[in-house]
XYZ file of C-alpha atoms in Angstrom:
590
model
C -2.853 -0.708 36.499
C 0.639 -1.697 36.462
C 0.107 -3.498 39.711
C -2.022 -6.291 37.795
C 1.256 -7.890 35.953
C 4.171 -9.739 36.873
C 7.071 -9.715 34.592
C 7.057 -12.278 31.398
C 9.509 -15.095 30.807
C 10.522 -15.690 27.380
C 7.736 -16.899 25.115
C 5.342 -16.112 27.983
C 1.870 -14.276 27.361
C -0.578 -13.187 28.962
C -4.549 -14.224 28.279
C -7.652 -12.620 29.513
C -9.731 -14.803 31.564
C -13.381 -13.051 30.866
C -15.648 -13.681 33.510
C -19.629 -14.725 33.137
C -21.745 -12.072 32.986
C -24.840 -10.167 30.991
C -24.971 -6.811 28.702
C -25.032 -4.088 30.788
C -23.385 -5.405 34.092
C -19.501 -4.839 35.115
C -16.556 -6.633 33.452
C -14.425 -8.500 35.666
C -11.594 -10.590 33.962
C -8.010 -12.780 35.267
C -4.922 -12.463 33.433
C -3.686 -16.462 33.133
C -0.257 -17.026 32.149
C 1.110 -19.725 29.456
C 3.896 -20.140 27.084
C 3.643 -20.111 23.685
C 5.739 -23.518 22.949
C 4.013 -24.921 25.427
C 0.542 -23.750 25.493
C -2.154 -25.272 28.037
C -5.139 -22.739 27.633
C -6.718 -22.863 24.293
C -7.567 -19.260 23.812
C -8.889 -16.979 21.020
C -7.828 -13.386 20.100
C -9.190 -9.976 19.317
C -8.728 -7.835 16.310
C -10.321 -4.673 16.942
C -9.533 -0.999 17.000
C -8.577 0.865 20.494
C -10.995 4.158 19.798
C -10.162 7.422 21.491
C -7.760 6.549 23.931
C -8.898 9.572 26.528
C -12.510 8.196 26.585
C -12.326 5.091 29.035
C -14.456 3.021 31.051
C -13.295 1.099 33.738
C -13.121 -2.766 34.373
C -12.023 -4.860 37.261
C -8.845 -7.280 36.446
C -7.185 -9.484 38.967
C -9.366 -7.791 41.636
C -7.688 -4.334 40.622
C -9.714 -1.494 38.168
C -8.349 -0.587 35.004
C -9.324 1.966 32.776
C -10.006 0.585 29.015
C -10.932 2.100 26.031
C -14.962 2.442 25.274
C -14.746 0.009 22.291
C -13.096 -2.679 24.148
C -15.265 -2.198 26.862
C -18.313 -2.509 24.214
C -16.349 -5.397 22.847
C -15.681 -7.172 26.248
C -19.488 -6.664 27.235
C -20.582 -8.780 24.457
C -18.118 -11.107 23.581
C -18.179 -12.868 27.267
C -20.377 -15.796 27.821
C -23.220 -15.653 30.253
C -22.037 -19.131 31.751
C -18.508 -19.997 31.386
C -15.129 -18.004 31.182
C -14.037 -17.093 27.601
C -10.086 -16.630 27.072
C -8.786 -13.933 24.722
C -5.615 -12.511 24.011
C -6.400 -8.834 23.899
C -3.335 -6.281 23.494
C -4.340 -4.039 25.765
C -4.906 -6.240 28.563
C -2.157 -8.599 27.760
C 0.679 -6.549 27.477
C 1.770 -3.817 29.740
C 1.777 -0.754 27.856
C 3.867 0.965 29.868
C 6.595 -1.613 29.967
C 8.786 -0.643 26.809
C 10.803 -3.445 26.868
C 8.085 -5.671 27.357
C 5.971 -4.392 24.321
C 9.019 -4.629 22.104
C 9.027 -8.318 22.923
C 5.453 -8.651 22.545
C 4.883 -7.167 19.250
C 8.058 -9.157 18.232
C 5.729 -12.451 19.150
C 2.761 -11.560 17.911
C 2.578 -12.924 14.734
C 2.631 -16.464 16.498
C 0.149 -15.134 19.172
C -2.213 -14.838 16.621
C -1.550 -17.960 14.737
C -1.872 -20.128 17.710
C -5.105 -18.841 18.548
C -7.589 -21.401 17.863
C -9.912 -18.391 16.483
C -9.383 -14.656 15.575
C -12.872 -12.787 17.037
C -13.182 -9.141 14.454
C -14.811 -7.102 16.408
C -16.071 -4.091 14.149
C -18.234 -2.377 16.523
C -21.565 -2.121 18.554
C -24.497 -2.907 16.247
C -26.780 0.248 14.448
C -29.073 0.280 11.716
C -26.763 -0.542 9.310
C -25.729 -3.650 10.481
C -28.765 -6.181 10.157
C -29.158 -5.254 6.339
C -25.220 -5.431 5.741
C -24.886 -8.652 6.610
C -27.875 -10.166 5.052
C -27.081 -8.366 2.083
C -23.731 -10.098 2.172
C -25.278 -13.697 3.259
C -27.496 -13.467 -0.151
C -24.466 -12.480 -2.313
C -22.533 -15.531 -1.124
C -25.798 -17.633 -1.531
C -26.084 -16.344 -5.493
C -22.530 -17.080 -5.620
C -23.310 -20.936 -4.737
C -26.525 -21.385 -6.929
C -25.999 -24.548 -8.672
C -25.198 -25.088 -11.128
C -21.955 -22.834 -10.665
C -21.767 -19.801 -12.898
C -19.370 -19.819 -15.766
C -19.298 -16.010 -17.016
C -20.073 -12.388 -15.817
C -23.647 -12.719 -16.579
C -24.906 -15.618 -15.472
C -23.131 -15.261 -12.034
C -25.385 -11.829 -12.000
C -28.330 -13.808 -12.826
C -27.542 -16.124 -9.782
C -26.980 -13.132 -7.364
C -30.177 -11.850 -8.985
C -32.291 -14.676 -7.902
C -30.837 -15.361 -4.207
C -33.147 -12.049 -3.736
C -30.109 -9.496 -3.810
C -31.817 -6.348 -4.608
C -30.387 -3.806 -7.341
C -27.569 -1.373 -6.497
C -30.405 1.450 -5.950
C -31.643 -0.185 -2.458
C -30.528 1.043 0.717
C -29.011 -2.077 1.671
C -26.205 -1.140 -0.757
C -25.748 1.844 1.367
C -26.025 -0.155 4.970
C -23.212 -2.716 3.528
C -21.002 0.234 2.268
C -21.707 1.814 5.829
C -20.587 -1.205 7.518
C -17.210 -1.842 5.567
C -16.218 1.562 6.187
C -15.781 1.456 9.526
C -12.296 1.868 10.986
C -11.259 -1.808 11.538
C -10.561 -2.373 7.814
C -8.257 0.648 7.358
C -6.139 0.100 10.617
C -2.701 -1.622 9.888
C -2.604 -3.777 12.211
C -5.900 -6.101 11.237
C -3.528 -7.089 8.442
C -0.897 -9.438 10.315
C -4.119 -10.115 12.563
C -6.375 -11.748 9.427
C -3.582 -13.006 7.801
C -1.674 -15.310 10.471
C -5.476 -16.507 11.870
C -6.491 -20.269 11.856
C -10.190 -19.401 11.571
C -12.019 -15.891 11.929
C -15.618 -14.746 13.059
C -16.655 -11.473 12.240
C -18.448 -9.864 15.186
C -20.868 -6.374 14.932
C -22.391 -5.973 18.210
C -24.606 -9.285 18.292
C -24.323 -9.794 14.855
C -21.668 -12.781 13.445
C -20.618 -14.334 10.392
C -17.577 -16.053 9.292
C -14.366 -14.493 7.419
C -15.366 -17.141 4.593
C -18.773 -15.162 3.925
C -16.752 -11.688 3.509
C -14.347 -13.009 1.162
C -16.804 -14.785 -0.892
C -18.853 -11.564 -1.060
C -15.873 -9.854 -1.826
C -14.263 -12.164 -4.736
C -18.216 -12.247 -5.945
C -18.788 -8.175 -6.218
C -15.620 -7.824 -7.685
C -16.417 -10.583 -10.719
C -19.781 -8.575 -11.509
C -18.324 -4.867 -11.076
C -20.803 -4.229 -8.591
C -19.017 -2.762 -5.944
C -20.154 1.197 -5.561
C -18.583 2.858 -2.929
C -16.372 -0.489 -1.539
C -14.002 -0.880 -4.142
C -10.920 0.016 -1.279
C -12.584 -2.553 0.994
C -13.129 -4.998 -1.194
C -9.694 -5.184 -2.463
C -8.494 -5.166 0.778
C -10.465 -8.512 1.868
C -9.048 -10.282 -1.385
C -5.150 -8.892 -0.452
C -5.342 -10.808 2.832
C -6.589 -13.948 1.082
C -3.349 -13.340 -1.457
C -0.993 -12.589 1.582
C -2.248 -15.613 3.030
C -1.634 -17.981 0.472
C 2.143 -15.782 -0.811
C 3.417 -16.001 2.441
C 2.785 -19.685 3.149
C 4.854 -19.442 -0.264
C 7.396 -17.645 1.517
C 7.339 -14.791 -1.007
C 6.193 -11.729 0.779
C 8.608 -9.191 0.791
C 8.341 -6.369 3.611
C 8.850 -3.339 1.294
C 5.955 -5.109 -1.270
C 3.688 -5.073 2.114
C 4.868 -1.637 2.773
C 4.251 -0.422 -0.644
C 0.857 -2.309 -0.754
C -0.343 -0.734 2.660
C 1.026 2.947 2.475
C -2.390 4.095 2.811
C -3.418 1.912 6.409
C -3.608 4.230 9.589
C -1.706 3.757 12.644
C -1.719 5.911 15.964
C 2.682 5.384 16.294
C 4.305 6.095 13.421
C 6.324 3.132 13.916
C 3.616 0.894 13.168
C 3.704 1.499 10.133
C 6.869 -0.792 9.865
C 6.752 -2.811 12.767
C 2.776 -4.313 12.134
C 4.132 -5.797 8.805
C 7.437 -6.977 10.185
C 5.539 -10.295 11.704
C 4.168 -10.659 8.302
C 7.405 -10.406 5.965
C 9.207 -13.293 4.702
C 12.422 -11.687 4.397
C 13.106 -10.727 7.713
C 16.390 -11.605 9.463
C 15.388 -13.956 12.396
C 17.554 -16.479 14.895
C 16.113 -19.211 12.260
C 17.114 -17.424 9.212
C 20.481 -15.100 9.228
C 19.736 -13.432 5.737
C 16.959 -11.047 5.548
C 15.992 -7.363 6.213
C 17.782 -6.726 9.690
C 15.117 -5.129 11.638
C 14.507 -4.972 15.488
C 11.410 -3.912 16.973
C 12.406 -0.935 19.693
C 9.686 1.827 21.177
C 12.779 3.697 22.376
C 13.898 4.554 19.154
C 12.302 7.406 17.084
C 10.687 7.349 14.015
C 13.069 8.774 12.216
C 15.628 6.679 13.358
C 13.307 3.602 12.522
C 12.920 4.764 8.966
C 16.496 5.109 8.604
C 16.961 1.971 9.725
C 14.634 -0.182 7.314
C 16.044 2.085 4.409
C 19.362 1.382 5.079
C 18.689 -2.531 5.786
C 17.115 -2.846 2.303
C 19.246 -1.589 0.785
C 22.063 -3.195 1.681
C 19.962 -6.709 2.133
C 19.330 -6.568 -1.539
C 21.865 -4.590 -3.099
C 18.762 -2.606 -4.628
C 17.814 0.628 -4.544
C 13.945 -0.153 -5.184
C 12.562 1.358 -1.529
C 13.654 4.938 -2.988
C 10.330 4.674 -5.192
C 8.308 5.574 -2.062
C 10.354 8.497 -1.321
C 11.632 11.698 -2.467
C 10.949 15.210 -2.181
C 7.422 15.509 -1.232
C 4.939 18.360 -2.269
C 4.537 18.822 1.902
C 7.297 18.918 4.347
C 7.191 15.847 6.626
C 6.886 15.938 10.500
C 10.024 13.707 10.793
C 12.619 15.508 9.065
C 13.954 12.533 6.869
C 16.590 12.495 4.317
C 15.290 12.985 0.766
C 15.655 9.265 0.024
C 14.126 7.594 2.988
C 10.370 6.770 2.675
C 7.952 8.371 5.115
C 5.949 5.708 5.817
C 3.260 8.100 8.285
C 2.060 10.064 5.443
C -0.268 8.929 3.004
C 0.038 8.266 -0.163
C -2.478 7.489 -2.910
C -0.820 7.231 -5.983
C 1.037 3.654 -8.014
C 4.770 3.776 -7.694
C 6.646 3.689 -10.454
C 8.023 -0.038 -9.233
C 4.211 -0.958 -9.103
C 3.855 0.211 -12.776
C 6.874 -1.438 -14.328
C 8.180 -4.306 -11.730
C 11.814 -4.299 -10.472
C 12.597 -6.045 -12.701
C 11.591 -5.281 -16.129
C 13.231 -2.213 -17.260
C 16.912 -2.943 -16.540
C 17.931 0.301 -16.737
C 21.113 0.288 -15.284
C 21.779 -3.224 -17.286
C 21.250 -5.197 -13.770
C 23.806 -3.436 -11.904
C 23.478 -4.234 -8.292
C 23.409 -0.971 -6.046
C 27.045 0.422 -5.102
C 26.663 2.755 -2.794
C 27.612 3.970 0.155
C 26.059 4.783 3.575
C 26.933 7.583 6.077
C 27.527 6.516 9.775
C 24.447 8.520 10.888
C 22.549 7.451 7.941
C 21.451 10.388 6.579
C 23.520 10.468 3.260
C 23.252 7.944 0.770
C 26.347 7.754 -1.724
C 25.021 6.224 -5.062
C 26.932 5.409 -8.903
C 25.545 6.365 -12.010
C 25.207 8.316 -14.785
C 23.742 12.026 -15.782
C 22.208 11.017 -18.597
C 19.747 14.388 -19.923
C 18.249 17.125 -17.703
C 14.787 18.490 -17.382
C 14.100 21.009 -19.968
C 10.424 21.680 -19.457
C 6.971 20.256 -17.644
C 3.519 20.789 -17.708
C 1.043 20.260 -15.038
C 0.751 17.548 -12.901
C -2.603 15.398 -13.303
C -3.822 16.159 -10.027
C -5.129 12.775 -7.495
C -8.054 14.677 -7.702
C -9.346 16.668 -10.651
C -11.332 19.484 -11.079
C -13.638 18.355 -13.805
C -13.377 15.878 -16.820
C -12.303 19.240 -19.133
C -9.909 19.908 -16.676
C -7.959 16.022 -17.146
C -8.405 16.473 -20.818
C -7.057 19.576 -20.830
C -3.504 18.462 -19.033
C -3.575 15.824 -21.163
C -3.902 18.056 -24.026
C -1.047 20.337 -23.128
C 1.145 17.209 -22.515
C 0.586 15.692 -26.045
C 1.530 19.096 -27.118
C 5.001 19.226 -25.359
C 5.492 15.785 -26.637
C 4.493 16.620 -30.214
C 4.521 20.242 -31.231
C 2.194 21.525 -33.468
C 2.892 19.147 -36.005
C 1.621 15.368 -36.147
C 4.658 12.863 -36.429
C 3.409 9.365 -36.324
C 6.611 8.655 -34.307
C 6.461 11.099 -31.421
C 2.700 9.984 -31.105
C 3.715 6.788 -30.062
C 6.383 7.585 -28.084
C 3.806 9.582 -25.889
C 1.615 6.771 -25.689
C 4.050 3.880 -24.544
C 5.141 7.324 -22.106
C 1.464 8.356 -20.624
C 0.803 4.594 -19.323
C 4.919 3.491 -18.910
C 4.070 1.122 -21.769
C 2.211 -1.146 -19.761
C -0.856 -2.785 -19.524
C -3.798 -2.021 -16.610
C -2.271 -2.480 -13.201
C 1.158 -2.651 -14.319
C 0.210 -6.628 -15.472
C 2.959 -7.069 -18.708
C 2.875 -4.898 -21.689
C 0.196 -3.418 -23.591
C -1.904 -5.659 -25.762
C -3.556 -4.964 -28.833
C -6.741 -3.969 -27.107
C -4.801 -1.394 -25.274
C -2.938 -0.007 -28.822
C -6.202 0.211 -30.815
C -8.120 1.992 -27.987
C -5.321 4.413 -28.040
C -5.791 5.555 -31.981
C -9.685 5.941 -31.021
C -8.861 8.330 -27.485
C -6.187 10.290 -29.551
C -8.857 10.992 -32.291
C -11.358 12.103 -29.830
C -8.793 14.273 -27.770
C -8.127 15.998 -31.126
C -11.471 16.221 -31.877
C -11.585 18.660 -28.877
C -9.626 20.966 -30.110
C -11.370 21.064 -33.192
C -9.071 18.813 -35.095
C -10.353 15.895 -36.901
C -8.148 12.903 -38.165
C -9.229 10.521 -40.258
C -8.935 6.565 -39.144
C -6.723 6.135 -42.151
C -4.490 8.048 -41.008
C -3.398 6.743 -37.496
C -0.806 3.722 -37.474
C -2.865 0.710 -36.529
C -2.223 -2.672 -36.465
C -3.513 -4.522 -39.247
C -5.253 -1.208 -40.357
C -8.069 -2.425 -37.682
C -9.935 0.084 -35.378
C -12.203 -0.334 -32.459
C -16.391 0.458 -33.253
C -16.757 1.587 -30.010
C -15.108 4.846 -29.501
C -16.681 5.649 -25.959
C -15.410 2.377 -24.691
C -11.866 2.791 -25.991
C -11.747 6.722 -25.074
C -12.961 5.404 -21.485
C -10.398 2.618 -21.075
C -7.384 4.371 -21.978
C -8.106 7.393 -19.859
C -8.121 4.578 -17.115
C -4.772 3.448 -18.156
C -3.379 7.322 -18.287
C -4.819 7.399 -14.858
C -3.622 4.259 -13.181
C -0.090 5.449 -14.734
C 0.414 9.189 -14.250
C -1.909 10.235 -11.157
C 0.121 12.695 -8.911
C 2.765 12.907 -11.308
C 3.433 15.286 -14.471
C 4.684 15.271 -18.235
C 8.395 16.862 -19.153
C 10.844 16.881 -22.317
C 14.467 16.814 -21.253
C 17.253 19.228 -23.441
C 17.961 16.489 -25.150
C 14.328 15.826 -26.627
C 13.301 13.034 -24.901
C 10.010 12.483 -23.123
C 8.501 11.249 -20.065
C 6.319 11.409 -16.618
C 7.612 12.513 -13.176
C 7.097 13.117 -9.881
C 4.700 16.098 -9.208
C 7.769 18.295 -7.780
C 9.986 18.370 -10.711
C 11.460 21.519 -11.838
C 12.819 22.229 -14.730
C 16.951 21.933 -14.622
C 16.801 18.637 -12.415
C 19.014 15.798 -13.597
C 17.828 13.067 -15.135
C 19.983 10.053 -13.820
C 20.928 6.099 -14.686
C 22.164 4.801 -11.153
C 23.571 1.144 -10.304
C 20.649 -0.934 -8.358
C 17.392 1.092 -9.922
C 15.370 -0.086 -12.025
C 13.655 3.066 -13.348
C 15.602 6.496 -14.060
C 16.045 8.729 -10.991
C 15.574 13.200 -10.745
C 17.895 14.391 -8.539
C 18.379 18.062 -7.927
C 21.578 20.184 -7.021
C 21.439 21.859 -3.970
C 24.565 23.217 -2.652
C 28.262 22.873 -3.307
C 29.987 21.822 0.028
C 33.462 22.986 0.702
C 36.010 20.439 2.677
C 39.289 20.286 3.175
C 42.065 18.251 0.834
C 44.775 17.323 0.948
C 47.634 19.788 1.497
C 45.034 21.504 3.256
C 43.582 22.391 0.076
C 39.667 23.335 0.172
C 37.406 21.365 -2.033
C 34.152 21.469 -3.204
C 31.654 19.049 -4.301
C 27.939 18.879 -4.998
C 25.194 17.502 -2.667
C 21.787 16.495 -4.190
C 17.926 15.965 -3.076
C 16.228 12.695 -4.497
C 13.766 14.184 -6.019
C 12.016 11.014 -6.951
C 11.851 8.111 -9.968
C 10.492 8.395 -13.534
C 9.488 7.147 -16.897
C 11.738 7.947 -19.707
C 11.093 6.703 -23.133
C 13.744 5.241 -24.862
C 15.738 4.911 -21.260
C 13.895 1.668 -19.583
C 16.295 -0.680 -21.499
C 19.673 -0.066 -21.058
C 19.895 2.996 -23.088
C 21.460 5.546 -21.187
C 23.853 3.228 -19.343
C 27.227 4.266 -19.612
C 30.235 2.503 -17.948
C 32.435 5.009 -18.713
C 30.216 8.368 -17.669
C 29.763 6.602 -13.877
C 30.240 9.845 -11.383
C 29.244 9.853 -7.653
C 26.141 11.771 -6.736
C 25.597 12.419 -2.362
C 22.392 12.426 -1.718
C 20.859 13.940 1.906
């Protein structure tokens, strides 16, 4: 197949010439060349998913065959026209994919690929049963969602939806449109960069269209009635590339944010986790711009050495040390043997981040001192200042991603209150575990609790002790205003979702010193409990060994090296508190 390209000036891609032709016959296609400053061929591109790489079907390009994947082939069947050539830019074809040094500087264009494409074609598949319901399931949402006159509130926009003829959440046209947005387009990482930099998009599914515009609308519209049952992943994903869209023509979207905000999208190279954002980022370094993250696209390098790289570049870029919130010492051991305080972007995680909970930059717990730290040459030690400010004394049991049973989350719950509290009800201690349990913020980490979320706390706390066969009186609990909520279910409900949100994968400790708070799930008990320059949240490190070198005089010394265990919630440390100019000691992590 290589025998199809010639080599690529700078700026130069490659677009696929598809031939005429009908379902069912061959494909034969023409790779025509053009510069991207300069560009004389219109062309559109394709966003779609490669499929099993080992089950191909062959084409014929520039008179030569060449094996393709069985989705592009489905895709490349139906997309051409029956009488005139269509041009795409389609990875696969376009770049040489055994050329490393051409795919770095392919990848490293094709952000502006796809935003000089007059149209982005999403191909999601070959039609099935599904996909004629799904979409006019979809088409009568977005029709509801026009009615005039416009809705104003939650329930009249339902009554709109209602009349357009979209059928209750029991029909199986629910199911088809669920069935439809499931399918492996929207959780690949790439799509991302693709939908976001695109002009205009059509949304292809076998023979089956509709534009990007009908999706989101659907999208925004299922979200404003909470009727979304088994999309809710999806459907925040089509609303995050409208909000990419709009924060990066802002030019505030941050590459760890987008790495934070798409842990959980799949990628068949590890190193696409990073490098399929890196188009997107606003902070990159570039030839334009000579401040940024310093990050260069390179399939030769590994991907730990690529991790390394974007850990040590942001670092150092921002004098921060918010990336080590997506790392530490994981319940798993990781396939690419990273340092303890470099993210590993290639395995999934499900769970907020503490810098999602609280924002960088509203606990100042270090007082807003920048990181000062140092890196090793090889990058795998990471030199940082603070203080030890308490260490772990005691945990309880992690609230698992994925309880057992409702007993079983009230029960963890139960035991934490208890750790927090002892047997004996102090008003002050209770509230100390609630501004702990949901990092005293409000749902989604949005600014601090409101009054809603205080009240609805008295009501779950009576109810929790109501399961252990305690019963507390209203009067009794501290309450603003001595007012209380009349619906208990509904405030029992809502702050379990805000325990949730807050503490999922992570579990409840008291430190020697008394105080309280939520960590990461692999705490032990005797970890450190640390105030370091550049975080913004309190950091667990743990001891490992004591490393002998020599001194001077030839005198052997020994200092400590320590695992980053990972960040946590401390009450009565967010602010400042433990902060100590004077305490500052060195701590080498690896």
């Amino acid at each position: 197949m290589d025998s199809i390209y010639r080599p690529l000036q700078e700026n130069e891609i490659r677009i696929v010439s598809l031939e005429p032709g009908y379902l069912g016959s061959p494909v034969f296609c023409s790779l025509v060349y053009d510069h991207l400053d300069a560009l004389e061929s219109p062309f559109e591109a394709l966003s779609y998913t490669w499929g099993d790489p080992t089950v191909t079907t062959d084409i014929v390009c520039n008179g030569t065959t060449a094996p393709v994947t069985q989705n592009l082939f489905s895709a490349l069947q139906a997309l051409r026209k029956a009488d005139y050539h269509r041009l795409a830019w389609i990875d696969a074809l376009s770049i040489n994919q055994k050329d490393v040094h051409e795919r770095n500087a392919q990848v490293r264009l094709m952000a502006s690929i796809y935003q000089a494409a007059r149209q982005v074609v999403i191909w999601l598949g070959e039609e099935d049963d599904d996909t004629s319901p799904a979409i006019d399931l979809l088409s009568k949402i977005v029709v509801g969602a026009n009615t005039q006159p416009r809705a104003d509130t939650k329930e009249a926009l339902k009554h709109n939806v209602a009349l357009a003829g979209v059928p209750t959440s029991t029909h199986p046209s629910w199911k088809s449109m669920t069935r439809l947005l499931e399918r492996p387009w929207f959780s690949r990482i790439w799509v991302i960069q693709e939908a976001v930099m695109a002009r205009q998009i059509i949304v292809t599914c076998g023979s089956f269209q509709m534009e990007w515009e009908t999706l989101h609308q659907a999208a925004d519209t299922l979200d404003m009635i909470d009727c979304t049952p088994g999309i809710n992943g999806v459907n925040m994903r089509i609303m995050s590339l409208q909000r990419y869209h709009r924060r990066r023509s802002e030019k505030d979207l941050g590459l760890l944010r987008l790495l934070l905000n798409e842990k959980s999208q799949s990628a068949t190279d590890d190193r696409d986790k990073i490098y399929a954002l890196v188009g997107l980022a606003t902070d990159i370094r570039t030839d334009q711009c000579l401040q940024g993250i310093q990050l260069v696209i390179d399939y030769d390098s590994d991907v730990r050495d690529v991790y390394i790289q974007l850990a040590c570049s942001v670092i150092t870029t921002y004098n921060s040390l918010s990336i080590l919130t997506a790392s530490g010492v994981p319940n798993a051991i990781g396939k690419h043997n990273l340092p303890s305080w470099v993210p590993d972007w290639s395995m999934p995680h499900s769970q907020k981040t503490l810098m999602d909970r609280v924002g960088e930059m509203t606990h100042a717990t270090c007082n807003g001192r920048p990181a000062d730290c140092r890196i090793s040459a090889n990058g795998g030690r990471l030199t940082v200042f603070g203080c030890l400010q308490d260490l772990v004394f005691e945990t309880r049991r992690p609230l698992d991603k994925h309880p057992a049973s409702p007993n079983d989350f009230v029960s963890i719950l139960l035991e934490w209150n208890l750790l927090a509290q002892g047997e004996v009800y102090v008003p002050e201690r209770l509230l100390a575990f609630r501004r702990t349990v949901i990092t005293n913020r409000s749902p989604y980490g949005n600014g601090p609790p409101n009054e809603f979320d205080l009240l609805a706390f008295f009501e779950w706390f009576r109810v929790m002790m109501h399961f252990v066969g305690m019963e507390i009186p209203r009067a009794e609990m501290i309450s603003p205003d001595g007012r209380y909520l009349e619906d208990t279910d509904a405030a029992f409900l809502h702050f379990n979702n805000l325990i949730w949100e807050a503490c999922r994968g992570r579990r409840f400790f008291i430190t020697r010193k008394g105080s309280i708070g939520i960590c990461p799930s692999t705490t032990m008990s005797g970890d450190l409990v640390c105030i370091v320059r550049g975080a913004c949240v309190p950091l667990i490190l743990r001891a490992v060994k004591a490393e002998t070198t020599e001194g001077a005089d030839d005198l052997k010394q020994q200092h400590e090296t320590y695992l980053y265990v990972g960040d946590a919630y401390v009450d009565g440390l967010m602010n400042g508190e433990g902060y100590e100019e004077t305490a500052i000691r060195e701590f080498e992590i690896q």
